[in-house]
Amino acid sequence: MNSAEDPNTSPVGLRGMMPILPTAITREGAIDEASQRRLVQYCLKCGAVAIGHFGIASEFHKIPDHARQSLTEMIVDEVAGRVPVFLGVTAPGVGTSLNYARQAEQLGADMIMAALPYVDLPDAEGAFECYASLSEATTLPIIIQDTPASSSILTAQLLWRMDQEIAGVQHVKAEGKNFVTKTAQLLELSGGTISVIGGAGGKHLLHLLRLGVTAFMTGTEALDLHAAAVHTHLEGETEQAAKIYVEQILPYLQFYLDYSEELLKTMLHERGVIDCPDVLAPPAAPAMSAVEQAELDWILDRIGWRKRWPNIP
């Protein structure tokens, strides 16, 4: 996409929401194509500037390889070129990531996102080689995902070096430990020229906006609210953006970040976007208690979230 022609891009990167889709399933555990396609339509209706899959929010580590192709084809088909599609290629080892990256390109993805291998985590030079190998395996732009596990390895200095020396590296997703400070360091090192994308479910979204971040992979369960905060801030209405963040996003986010796997699908189900709220087996954590659910419901009643598909946003 040409940034001079597309209002959703800038010379540095994308401007707006880049939601990562959950994996919609039936009560029997099969992929629910109708709900998966409805998720794409929901994201587009909320103004997404890119749509992704095979991230943590997608429960990528529970998806069998044979389902990756059908899910990718489904999403690429439903997006139909309206916005870029990015796919996660994170895997236990580099070889599998390279295979996922090649498959993503063959099936029509526009970008890939990769965290470091989560078995036998490499050191700094090994990390550099991982991303260099990805760049050689595909022509797709790479989003480096900085996670809590990798944050001590992927320093601001190393990320900036990779941005400069590895052709495919074009974006960094900020959500590892101390990611607000690291983002500030990275933007300072690069003179503001590196593309940083916010993550972490929306934690510190407003503070990243204040630092100069313009794109976010957060808030699919309340994409209309997150998009409103981001777009009002980018349009210069910083006080309105702060009001949305403090009064509508933060109150529910305190529960959501503790139960994100469960609540992502539960909330989308309550909004009528997906037909089944179940997570892929096994669940990552016990369900939230009835007391917490009642308090969350009390909040959702008050923040303007209770809109149902197709009346979202």
Coordinates of C-alpha atoms in Angstrom, one line a residue:
M1 CA 0.0 0.0 0.0
N2 CA 1.3 3.5 -0.9
S3 CA 1.4 5.6 2.2
A4 CA 1.0 8.8 0.1
E5 CA -2.4 7.6 -1.0
D6 CA -3.7 5.6 2.0
P7 CA -4.8 7.7 5.0
N8 CA -4.3 4.7 7.2
T9 CA -0.5 4.7 6.7
S10 CA 2.3 7.1 7.3
P11 CA 6.0 7.0 6.2
V12 CA 6.7 5.2 9.5
G13 CA 3.9 2.7 9.6
L14 CA 0.2 2.0 10.0
R15 CA -2.2 4.3 11.8
G16 CA -5.1 2.6 13.6
M17 CA -6.2 -0.8 14.8
M18 CA -4.6 -4.1 13.7
P19 CA -6.8 -6.6 15.6
I20 CA -5.6 -10.3 15.9
L21 CA -8.6 -12.6 15.4
P22 CA -9.5 -15.3 17.9
T23 CA -10.1 -18.7 16.4
A24 CA -13.9 -19.3 16.3
I25 CA -15.0 -22.9 17.1
T26 CA -18.3 -24.8 17.5
R27 CA -19.4 -26.5 20.7
E28 CA -17.8 -29.7 19.2
G29 CA -14.4 -28.0 18.7
A30 CA -14.5 -27.6 15.0
I31 CA -13.6 -24.4 13.2
D32 CA -16.7 -22.2 12.8
E33 CA -16.4 -20.7 9.4
A34 CA -19.5 -18.5 9.6
S35 CA -18.3 -16.9 12.9
Q36 CA -14.7 -16.6 11.7
R37 CA -15.9 -14.6 8.6
R38 CA -18.2 -12.5 10.8
L39 CA -15.1 -11.6 13.0
V40 CA -13.5 -10.2 9.8
Q41 CA -16.6 -8.2 9.0
Y42 CA -16.8 -6.9 12.6
C43 CA -13.1 -5.8 12.5
L44 CA -13.6 -4.1 9.1
K45 CA -16.7 -2.3 10.3
C46 CA -14.8 -1.0 13.3
G47 CA -12.2 0.5 11.0
A48 CA -9.3 -2.0 11.2
V49 CA -6.4 -1.0 9.1
A50 CA -5.0 -4.6 9.1
I51 CA -6.2 -7.9 10.3
G52 CA -4.1 -10.7 11.8
H53 CA -4.3 -14.3 13.0
F54 CA -2.1 -16.9 14.7
G55 CA -1.2 -14.7 17.6
I56 CA -1.7 -15.4 21.3
A57 CA -5.2 -14.1 21.0
S58 CA -5.8 -16.8 18.3
E59 CA -4.6 -19.5 20.6
F60 CA -2.0 -20.3 17.9
H61 CA -0.2 -22.9 20.0
K62 CA -3.4 -25.0 20.1
I63 CA -4.1 -24.9 16.3
P64 CA -3.1 -28.0 14.4
D65 CA -1.0 -27.5 11.3
H66 CA -3.6 -28.9 9.0
A67 CA -6.0 -26.1 10.1
R68 CA -3.6 -23.3 9.4
Q69 CA -4.2 -23.4 5.6
S70 CA -8.0 -23.4 5.8
L71 CA -8.0 -20.6 8.4
T72 CA -5.6 -18.5 6.3
E73 CA -7.6 -19.0 3.1
M74 CA -10.8 -18.2 4.9
I75 CA -9.5 -14.9 6.3
V76 CA -7.7 -13.8 3.2
D77 CA -10.8 -14.5 1.2
E78 CA -13.1 -12.6 3.5
V79 CA -10.8 -9.6 3.8
A80 CA -10.6 -9.5 0.0
G81 CA -7.7 -7.1 -0.2
R82 CA -9.5 -4.3 1.7
V83 CA -6.7 -4.2 4.3
P84 CA -3.4 -6.0 4.8
V85 CA -3.5 -9.5 6.4
F86 CA -0.7 -10.4 8.8
L87 CA -0.1 -13.9 10.1
G88 CA 1.9 -15.1 13.2
V89 CA 4.6 -17.6 12.4
T90 CA 5.9 -18.1 15.9
A91 CA 6.9 -21.7 16.7
P92 CA 9.0 -23.9 19.0
G93 CA 11.9 -23.8 16.5
V94 CA 13.1 -21.6 13.7
G95 CA 12.6 -24.3 11.0
T96 CA 8.9 -24.5 11.7
S97 CA 8.6 -20.6 11.6
L98 CA 10.3 -20.6 8.2
N99 CA 7.8 -23.1 6.9
Y100 CA 4.9 -21.1 8.3
A101 CA 6.3 -17.9 6.7
R102 CA 6.6 -19.5 3.3
Q103 CA 3.0 -20.8 3.6
A104 CA 1.7 -17.4 4.6
E105 CA 3.2 -15.8 1.5
Q106 CA 1.9 -18.6 -0.8
L107 CA -1.6 -18.2 0.6
G108 CA -1.8 -14.4 0.1
A109 CA -0.8 -12.8 3.5
D110 CA 0.7 -9.3 3.3
M111 CA 2.9 -9.5 6.5
I112 CA 4.1 -11.9 9.1
M113 CA 4.6 -11.5 12.8
A114 CA 7.2 -13.6 14.7
A115 CA 8.3 -13.9 18.3
L116 CA 11.5 -15.8 19.1
P117 CA 11.3 -19.6 19.2
Y118 CA 9.8 -20.5 22.6
V119 CA 11.9 -23.7 23.1
D120 CA 15.6 -23.1 23.5
L121 CA 15.4 -19.3 23.5
P122 CA 18.4 -17.9 21.5
D123 CA 20.9 -15.3 22.7
A124 CA 21.2 -11.9 21.0
E125 CA 23.2 -13.1 18.0
G126 CA 20.9 -16.1 17.7
A127 CA 17.9 -13.8 17.7
F128 CA 19.5 -11.7 14.9
E129 CA 20.0 -14.9 12.9
C130 CA 16.4 -16.0 13.5
Y131 CA 15.0 -12.8 11.9
A132 CA 17.6 -12.8 9.2
S133 CA 16.6 -16.3 8.2
L134 CA 12.9 -15.3 8.1
S135 CA 13.8 -12.3 5.9
E136 CA 15.6 -14.7 3.5
A137 CA 12.7 -17.2 3.5
T138 CA 10.0 -14.7 2.4
T139 CA 9.6 -11.4 0.8
L140 CA 6.9 -10.4 3.3
P141 CA 7.5 -7.6 5.8
I142 CA 8.2 -8.8 9.3
I143 CA 6.7 -7.6 12.6
I144 CA 9.1 -8.5 15.5
Q145 CA 7.0 -9.5 18.5
D146 CA 8.8 -8.6 21.7
T147 CA 7.3 -10.8 24.5
P148 CA 8.0 -11.0 28.2
A149 CA 10.1 -14.1 27.5
S150 CA 12.3 -12.4 25.0
S151 CA 12.4 -8.8 26.3
S152 CA 15.8 -9.1 28.0
I153 CA 17.3 -10.4 24.7
L154 CA 15.5 -8.0 22.3
T155 CA 16.9 -4.8 23.7
A156 CA 16.1 -1.5 22.1
Q157 CA 19.6 -1.4 20.6
L158 CA 19.3 -4.9 19.1
L159 CA 15.8 -4.1 17.7
W160 CA 17.1 -0.9 16.1
R161 CA 20.1 -2.8 14.6
M162 CA 17.7 -5.4 13.1
D163 CA 15.5 -2.7 11.7
Q164 CA 18.6 -1.2 10.0
E165 CA 20.4 -4.4 8.9
I166 CA 17.6 -7.0 8.1
A167 CA 15.7 -6.1 4.9
G168 CA 12.4 -7.7 5.9
V169 CA 12.2 -6.2 9.4
Q170 CA 9.8 -3.3 9.2
H171 CA 7.8 -3.2 12.5
V172 CA 8.2 -4.0 16.2
K173 CA 5.3 -5.0 18.4
A174 CA 5.8 -3.7 21.9
E175 CA 4.5 -5.9 24.8
G176 CA 7.5 -7.4 26.6
K177 CA 8.6 -6.4 30.1
N178 CA 9.0 -2.6 30.6
F179 CA 7.7 -2.1 27.1
V180 CA 6.8 1.6 27.6
T181 CA 10.4 2.5 28.5
K182 CA 11.8 0.3 25.7
T183 CA 9.4 2.0 23.2
A184 CA 10.7 5.4 24.3
Q185 CA 14.3 4.2 24.0
L186 CA 13.6 2.7 20.6
L187 CA 11.9 5.8 19.2
E188 CA 14.8 8.0 20.5
L189 CA 17.4 5.7 19.0
S190 CA 15.7 5.8 15.6
G191 CA 14.8 9.4 15.7
G192 CA 11.1 8.4 15.5
T193 CA 11.6 6.5 12.2
I194 CA 11.0 3.0 13.4
S195 CA 7.4 1.6 13.3
V196 CA 6.3 0.4 16.8
I197 CA 3.0 -1.3 17.2
G198 CA 1.3 -1.4 20.6
G199 CA 0.1 -4.7 22.1
A200 CA -0.4 -6.2 25.6
G201 CA -4.2 -6.2 25.3
G202 CA -4.4 -2.4 25.5
K203 CA -2.3 -1.9 28.6
H204 CA -0.7 1.5 28.5
L205 CA -2.4 2.2 25.1
L206 CA -2.8 5.9 25.9
H207 CA 0.8 6.2 27.1
L208 CA 2.1 4.6 23.9
L209 CA 0.0 7.1 21.9
R210 CA 1.6 9.9 23.9
L211 CA 5.1 8.6 22.9
G212 CA 4.2 8.6 19.2
V213 CA 2.9 5.0 18.5
T214 CA 0.2 5.1 15.9
A215 CA -0.9 1.4 15.5
F216 CA -2.2 -1.1 17.9
M217 CA -3.0 -4.9 18.1
T218 CA -5.4 -4.6 21.0
G219 CA -9.0 -4.7 22.0
T220 CA -10.7 -7.1 19.6
E221 CA -13.4 -7.7 22.3
A222 CA -14.1 -3.9 22.4
L223 CA -12.6 -2.8 19.1
D224 CA -14.9 0.1 18.7
L225 CA -13.7 1.6 22.0
H226 CA -10.0 1.0 21.4
A227 CA -10.4 2.4 17.8
A228 CA -12.2 5.5 19.2
A229 CA -9.3 6.2 21.6
V230 CA -6.6 5.8 19.0
H231 CA -8.3 7.7 16.2
T232 CA -9.3 10.7 18.4
H233 CA -5.8 11.0 19.6
L234 CA -4.3 10.8 16.1
E235 CA -6.8 13.5 15.0
G236 CA -5.4 15.8 17.8
E237 CA -8.3 15.3 20.2
T238 CA -6.0 14.2 23.0
E239 CA -8.3 15.0 25.9
Q240 CA -11.2 13.1 24.3
A241 CA -8.9 10.1 23.7
A242 CA -7.8 10.2 27.4
K243 CA -11.5 10.3 28.5
I244 CA -12.3 7.3 26.4
Y245 CA -9.3 5.4 27.7
V246 CA -9.7 6.3 31.4
E247 CA -13.5 6.1 31.6
Q248 CA -14.4 3.3 29.2
I249 CA -11.4 1.1 28.5
L250 CA -9.5 0.9 31.8
P251 CA -12.4 -0.1 34.0
Y252 CA -13.1 -3.3 32.1
L253 CA -9.4 -3.9 31.2
Q254 CA -8.5 -4.6 34.8
F255 CA -10.6 -7.8 34.7
Y256 CA -9.8 -8.6 31.0
L257 CA -6.0 -8.7 31.4
D258 CA -6.4 -11.4 34.1
Y259 CA -8.7 -13.5 32.0
S260 CA -8.0 -12.5 28.4
E261 CA -8.3 -16.0 26.8
E262 CA -11.7 -16.5 28.3
L263 CA -13.1 -13.0 28.1
L264 CA -12.0 -12.3 24.5
K265 CA -14.4 -15.0 23.2
T266 CA -17.1 -14.5 25.9
M267 CA -17.4 -10.8 25.2
L268 CA -17.5 -11.3 21.4
H269 CA -20.2 -14.0 21.9
E270 CA -22.2 -11.6 24.1
R271 CA -22.0 -9.0 21.3
G272 CA -23.3 -11.5 18.8
V273 CA -20.1 -11.6 16.7
I274 CA -19.3 -15.3 17.3
D275 CA -21.7 -18.2 18.0
C276 CA -19.7 -20.0 20.7
P277 CA -17.6 -18.6 23.5
D278 CA -15.5 -21.7 24.0
V279 CA -11.7 -21.6 24.0
L280 CA -9.6 -24.3 22.3
A281 CA -8.8 -27.1 24.7
P282 CA -7.1 -27.1 27.1
P283 CA -8.0 -23.7 28.7
A284 CA -5.1 -21.6 29.9
A285 CA -6.5 -20.9 33.3
P286 CA -9.5 -21.5 35.5
A287 CA -12.6 -19.5 34.7
M288 CA -13.2 -16.2 36.4
S289 CA -15.4 -16.4 39.5
A290 CA -19.1 -15.5 39.6
V291 CA -18.2 -12.5 41.8
E292 CA -15.7 -11.2 39.3
Q293 CA -18.2 -11.8 36.4
A294 CA -20.9 -9.9 38.2
E295 CA -18.5 -6.9 38.8
L296 CA -17.4 -7.1 35.1
D297 CA -21.0 -7.1 34.0
W298 CA -21.6 -4.0 36.2
I299 CA -18.8 -2.2 34.4
L300 CA -19.9 -3.3 30.9
D301 CA -23.3 -1.9 31.6
R302 CA -21.8 1.5 32.2
I303 CA -19.1 2.0 29.6
G304 CA -21.2 1.9 26.4
W305 CA -19.9 -1.5 25.4
R306 CA -23.3 -3.4 25.2
K307 CA -23.8 -3.0 21.4
R308 CA -24.7 -6.1 19.5
W309 CA -23.7 -7.2 16.0
P310 CA -24.4 -5.7 13.4
N311 CA -24.9 -2.5 15.4
I312 CA -21.2 -2.2 16.2
P313 CA -19.8 0.4 16.3

